[in-house]
Coordinates of N, CA and C in Angstrom, one line a residue:
X1 N 0.9 -1.2 0.0 CA 0.0 0.0 0.0 C 0.9 1.2 0.0
X2 N 0.6 2.2 -0.9 CA 1.4 3.4 -1.0 C 0.9 4.4 0.1
X3 N 1.8 5.4 0.3 CA 1.4 6.4 1.3 C 0.1 7.2 0.9
X4 N -0.1 7.5 -0.4 CA -1.3 8.1 -0.8 C -2.5 7.2 -0.6
X5 N -2.4 5.9 -0.8 CA -3.5 5.0 -0.5 C -3.8 4.9 1.0
X6 N -2.7 5.0 1.8 CA -2.9 5.0 3.2 C -3.7 6.2 3.6
X7 N -3.3 7.3 3.0 CA -4.0 8.6 3.3 C -5.5 8.5 3.0
X8 N -5.8 7.9 1.9 CA -7.2 7.7 1.5 C -7.9 6.8 2.5
X9 N -7.2 5.8 2.9 CA -7.8 4.8 3.9 C -8.1 5.6 5.2
X10 N -7.2 6.4 5.6 CA -7.4 7.2 6.9 C -8.6 8.1 6.7
X11 N -8.7 8.8 5.6 CA -9.8 9.7 5.4 C -11.1 8.9 5.4
X12 N -11.2 7.7 4.8 CA -12.4 6.9 4.8 C -12.7 6.4 6.2
X13 N -11.7 5.9 7.0 CA -11.9 5.5 8.3 C -12.4 6.6 9.2
X14 N -11.9 7.8 9.0 CA -12.3 9.0 9.8 C -13.8 9.2 9.5
X15 N -14.2 9.2 8.2 CA -15.6 9.4 7.9 C -16.5 8.3 8.5
X16 N -16.0 7.1 8.4 CA -16.8 6.0 9.0 C -16.9 6.1 10.5
X17 N -15.9 6.6 11.2 CA -15.9 6.8 12.6 C -16.9 7.9 12.9
X18 N -16.9 9.0 12.1 CA -17.8 10.1 12.3 C -19.3 9.6 12.2
X19 N -19.5 8.6 11.4 CA -20.9 8.0 11.2 C -21.2 7.0 12.4
X20 N -20.2 6.8 13.2 CA -20.4 5.8 14.3 C -20.1 4.4 14.0
X21 N -19.4 4.2 12.9 CA -19.0 2.8 12.5 C -17.7 2.5 13.3
X22 N -17.6 1.2 13.6 CA -16.4 0.7 14.4 C -15.2 0.7 13.5
X23 N -14.0 1.1 14.1 CA -12.8 1.0 13.4 C -12.1 -0.3 13.8
X24 N -11.5 -1.0 12.8 CA -10.8 -2.2 13.0 C -9.3 -1.9 13.3
X25 N -9.1 -1.6 14.6 CA -7.7 -1.2 15.0 C -6.7 -2.2 14.7
X26 N -7.0 -3.5 14.8 CA -6.0 -4.6 14.6 C -5.5 -4.5 13.1
X27 N -6.5 -4.3 12.2 CA -6.1 -4.2 10.8 C -5.1 -3.1 10.5
X28 N -5.4 -1.9 11.2 CA -4.5 -0.8 11.0 C -3.1 -1.1 11.6
X29 N -3.1 -1.6 12.8 CA -1.8 -1.9 13.4 C -1.0 -2.9 12.6
X30 N -1.7 -3.9 12.1 CA -1.0 -4.9 11.3 C -0.5 -4.3 10.0
X31 N -1.3 -3.5 9.3 CA -0.8 -2.8 8.1 C 0.4 -1.9 8.3
X32 N 0.3 -1.1 9.4 CA 1.5 -0.2 9.7 C 2.7 -1.0 10.0
X33 N 2.6 -2.1 10.8 CA 3.8 -2.9 11.2 C 4.4 -3.5 9.9
X34 N 3.5 -4.1 9.0 CA 4.0 -4.7 7.8 C 4.8 -3.7 6.9
X35 N 4.2 -2.5 6.8 CA 4.8 -1.5 5.9 C 6.1 -1.0 6.6
X36 N 6.2 -0.9 7.9 CA 7.4 -0.5 8.6 C 8.5 -1.5 8.3
X37 N 8.1 -2.8 8.4 CA 9.1 -3.9 8.2 C 9.6 -3.9 6.8
X38 N 8.8 -3.5 5.9 CA 9.2 -3.5 4.5 C 10.0 -2.2 4.2
X39 N 10.0 -1.3 5.1 CA 10.7 -0.1 4.9 C 10.0 0.9 3.9
X40 N 8.7 0.6 3.7 CA 8.0 1.5 2.7 C 7.1 2.5 3.3
X41 N 7.2 2.6 4.6 CA 6.3 3.6 5.3 C 7.2 4.6 6.0
X42 N 7.0 5.9 5.7 CA 7.7 7.0 6.3 C 7.4 7.0 7.8
X43 N 8.3 7.2 8.6 CA 8.1 7.2 10.1 C 7.1 8.2 10.5
X44 N 7.1 9.4 9.9 CA 6.1 10.4 10.3 C 4.7 10.0 10.0
X45 N 4.5 9.3 8.9 CA 3.2 8.8 8.5 C 2.7 7.8 9.5
X46 N 3.6 6.9 9.9 CA 3.2 5.8 10.9 C 2.8 6.5 12.2
X47 N 3.4 7.5 12.6 CA 3.1 8.2 13.8 C 1.7 8.9 13.7
X48 N 1.4 9.4 12.5 CA 0.1 10.1 12.3 C -1.0 9.0 12.4
X49 N -0.7 7.8 11.8 CA -1.7 6.8 11.8 C -2.0 6.3 13.2
X50 N -0.9 6.1 14.0 CA -1.1 5.6 15.4 C -1.8 6.7 16.2
X51 N -1.4 8.0 16.0 CA -2.1 9.1 16.7 C -3.6 9.1 16.4
X52 N -3.9 8.9 15.1 CA -5.3 8.9 14.7 C -6.0 7.8 15.4
X53 N -5.4 6.6 15.4 CA -6.1 5.5 16.0 C -6.3 5.7 17.5
X54 N -5.4 6.3 18.2 CA -5.5 6.5 19.6 C -6.7 7.5 19.9
X55 N -6.8 8.5 19.0 CA -7.9 9.4 19.2 C -9.3 8.8 18.8
X56 N -9.3 8.0 17.8 CA -10.5 7.4 17.3 C -11.1 6.3 18.1
X57 N -10.2 5.6 18.8 CA -10.7 4.5 19.6 C -10.9 4.9 21.0

């Protein structure tokens, strides 16, 4: 998954959370960990994702 795709997923998840839908935190954690291991995720973006998850959950 590319960083722009992750950004789109975050936007979608945020909209779903605003509608009261549940966020699958495990899916996000797994995706971020996989991308970090592959070295294809910028550290700042992973921090943004985890910060978002902490706020949303």
